[in-house]
Amino acid sequence: MKVTGKCGSIRLRCIPAPKGTGIVAGKIPKKLLTMAGYEDVFTSSKGHTRTFGNFAKATFQAIYLTYSFTTPDFWLHEKLIESPMIG
């Protein structure tokens, strides 16, 4: 899923990449995405990216937005009850 982090004038967009691509990003986002455990991601940035603090905050916000998703491994496994209409 594509996510966008914003801080100041900087907008950083993280886009899923095919397996084996690695992290395609600038110096600062690459370090943060590696520490967060990402393996395959493209990034696109707009704005004045020379302001390292805002660039790092925008990257962190994009990472933060991905933690709200739940993957199938975290879904609860519940048994369905039989409908009273059957039978």
mmCIF file of C-alpha atoms in Angstrom:
data_model
loop_
_atom_site.group_PDB
_atom_site.id
_atom_site.type_symbol
_atom_site.label_atom_id
_atom_site.label_comp_id
_atom_site.label_asym_id
_atom_site.label_seq_id
_atom_site.Cartn_x
_atom_site.Cartn_y
_atom_site.Cartn_z
ATOM 1 C CA MET A 1 0.000 0.000 0.000
ATOM 2 C CA LYS A 2 1.276 3.454 -0.863
ATOM 3 C CA VAL A 3 1.747 5.838 2.075
ATOM 4 C CA THR A 4 2.813 9.467 2.214
ATOM 5 C CA GLY A 5 4.634 11.198 5.055
ATOM 6 C CA LYS A 6 4.751 14.982 5.270
ATOM 7 C CA CYS A 7 6.800 17.389 7.346
ATOM 8 C CA GLY A 8 7.393 21.016 6.440
ATOM 9 C CA SER A 9 7.727 21.295 2.672
ATOM 10 C CA ILE A 10 8.742 17.648 2.243
ATOM 11 C CA ARG A 11 6.416 14.912 1.028
ATOM 12 C CA LEU A 12 7.849 11.400 1.002
ATOM 13 C CA ARG A 13 5.903 8.607 -0.676
ATOM 14 C CA CYS A 14 6.692 4.930 -0.030
ATOM 15 C CA ILE A 15 5.607 2.514 -2.744
ATOM 16 C CA PRO A 16 5.815 -1.308 -2.525
ATOM 17 C CA ALA A 17 8.464 -2.807 -4.817
ATOM 18 C CA PRO A 18 8.826 -6.312 -6.294
ATOM 19 C CA LYS A 19 10.707 -8.861 -4.180
ATOM 20 C CA GLY A 20 14.460 -8.638 -4.480
ATOM 21 C CA THR A 21 14.485 -4.944 -5.427
ATOM 22 C CA GLY A 22 15.785 -3.685 -2.103
ATOM 23 C CA ILE A 23 15.286 -0.191 -0.730
ATOM 24 C CA VAL A 24 15.454 2.453 -3.448
ATOM 25 C CA ALA A 25 15.724 5.704 -1.483
ATOM 26 C CA GLY A 26 17.972 8.574 -0.491
ATOM 27 C CA LYS A 27 20.549 8.359 2.271
ATOM 28 C CA ILE A 28 18.318 9.338 5.214
ATOM 29 C CA PRO A 29 15.148 7.385 4.311
ATOM 30 C CA LYS A 30 17.218 4.329 3.429
ATOM 31 C CA LYS A 31 18.711 4.192 6.937
ATOM 32 C CA LEU A 32 15.339 4.638 8.627
ATOM 33 C CA LEU A 33 13.539 2.132 6.402
ATOM 34 C CA THR A 34 16.310 -0.420 6.994
ATOM 35 C CA MET A 35 16.027 0.039 10.776
ATOM 36 C CA ALA A 36 12.229 -0.363 10.514
ATOM 37 C CA GLY A 37 12.677 -3.739 8.804
ATOM 38 C CA TYR A 38 11.647 -2.922 5.254
ATOM 39 C CA GLU A 39 13.184 -5.017 2.496
ATOM 40 C CA ASP A 40 11.639 -3.927 -0.831
ATOM 41 C CA VAL A 41 10.351 -0.375 -1.259
ATOM 42 C CA PHE A 42 10.586 2.531 -3.699
ATOM 43 C CA THR A 43 10.472 6.109 -2.412
ATOM 44 C CA SER A 44 9.607 9.370 -4.073
ATOM 45 C CA SER A 45 10.175 12.743 -2.441
ATOM 46 C CA LYS A 46 9.215 16.333 -3.180
ATOM 47 C CA GLY A 47 10.220 19.536 -1.474
ATOM 48 C CA HIS A 48 13.419 20.839 0.077
ATOM 49 C CA THR A 49 14.985 17.505 1.047
ATOM 50 C CA ARG A 50 18.254 19.079 2.224
ATOM 51 C CA THR A 51 16.606 19.834 5.576
ATOM 52 C CA PHE A 52 17.595 16.542 7.205
ATOM 53 C CA GLY A 53 15.301 16.891 10.232
ATOM 54 C CA ASN A 54 12.147 17.358 8.167
ATOM 55 C CA PHE A 55 13.230 14.624 5.743
ATOM 56 C CA ALA A 56 13.690 12.188 8.636
ATOM 57 C CA LYS A 57 10.352 13.190 10.221
ATOM 58 C CA ALA A 58 8.505 12.718 6.919
ATOM 59 C CA THR A 59 10.084 9.264 6.565
ATOM 60 C CA PHE A 60 9.152 8.377 10.144
ATOM 61 C CA GLN A 61 5.559 9.500 9.557
ATOM 62 C CA ALA A 62 5.296 7.290 6.461
ATOM 63 C CA ILE A 63 6.648 4.341 8.470
ATOM 64 C CA TYR A 64 4.211 5.106 11.284
ATOM 65 C CA LEU A 65 1.234 5.063 8.895
ATOM 66 C CA THR A 66 2.043 1.500 7.784
ATOM 67 C CA TYR A 67 1.749 0.137 11.326
ATOM 68 C CA SER A 68 -2.026 0.658 11.304
ATOM 69 C CA PHE A 69 -2.478 -2.154 8.756
ATOM 70 C CA THR A 70 -3.115 -5.689 9.958
ATOM 71 C CA THR A 71 -1.898 -8.578 7.885
ATOM 72 C CA PRO A 72 -3.647 -11.962 7.681
ATOM 73 C CA ASP A 73 -1.237 -13.493 10.238
ATOM 74 C CA PHE A 74 -2.790 -11.233 12.914
ATOM 75 C CA TRP A 75 -6.417 -11.965 12.040
ATOM 76 C CA LEU A 76 -8.342 -13.905 14.668
ATOM 77 C CA HIS A 77 -9.319 -17.456 13.797
ATOM 78 C CA GLU A 78 -12.892 -17.954 14.936
ATOM 79 C CA LYS A 79 -15.144 -20.885 14.220
ATOM 80 C CA LEU A 80 -18.396 -19.965 12.565
ATOM 81 C CA ILE A 81 -21.570 -21.156 14.250
ATOM 82 C CA GLU A 82 -24.277 -22.868 12.259
ATOM 83 C CA SER A 83 -27.127 -20.670 11.191
ATOM 84 C CA PRO A 84 -30.448 -21.427 12.912
ATOM 85 C CA MET A 85 -32.151 -21.015 9.535
ATOM 86 C CA ILE A 86 -30.545 -24.196 8.198
ATOM 87 C CA GLY A 87 -32.168 -27.395 9.022
#
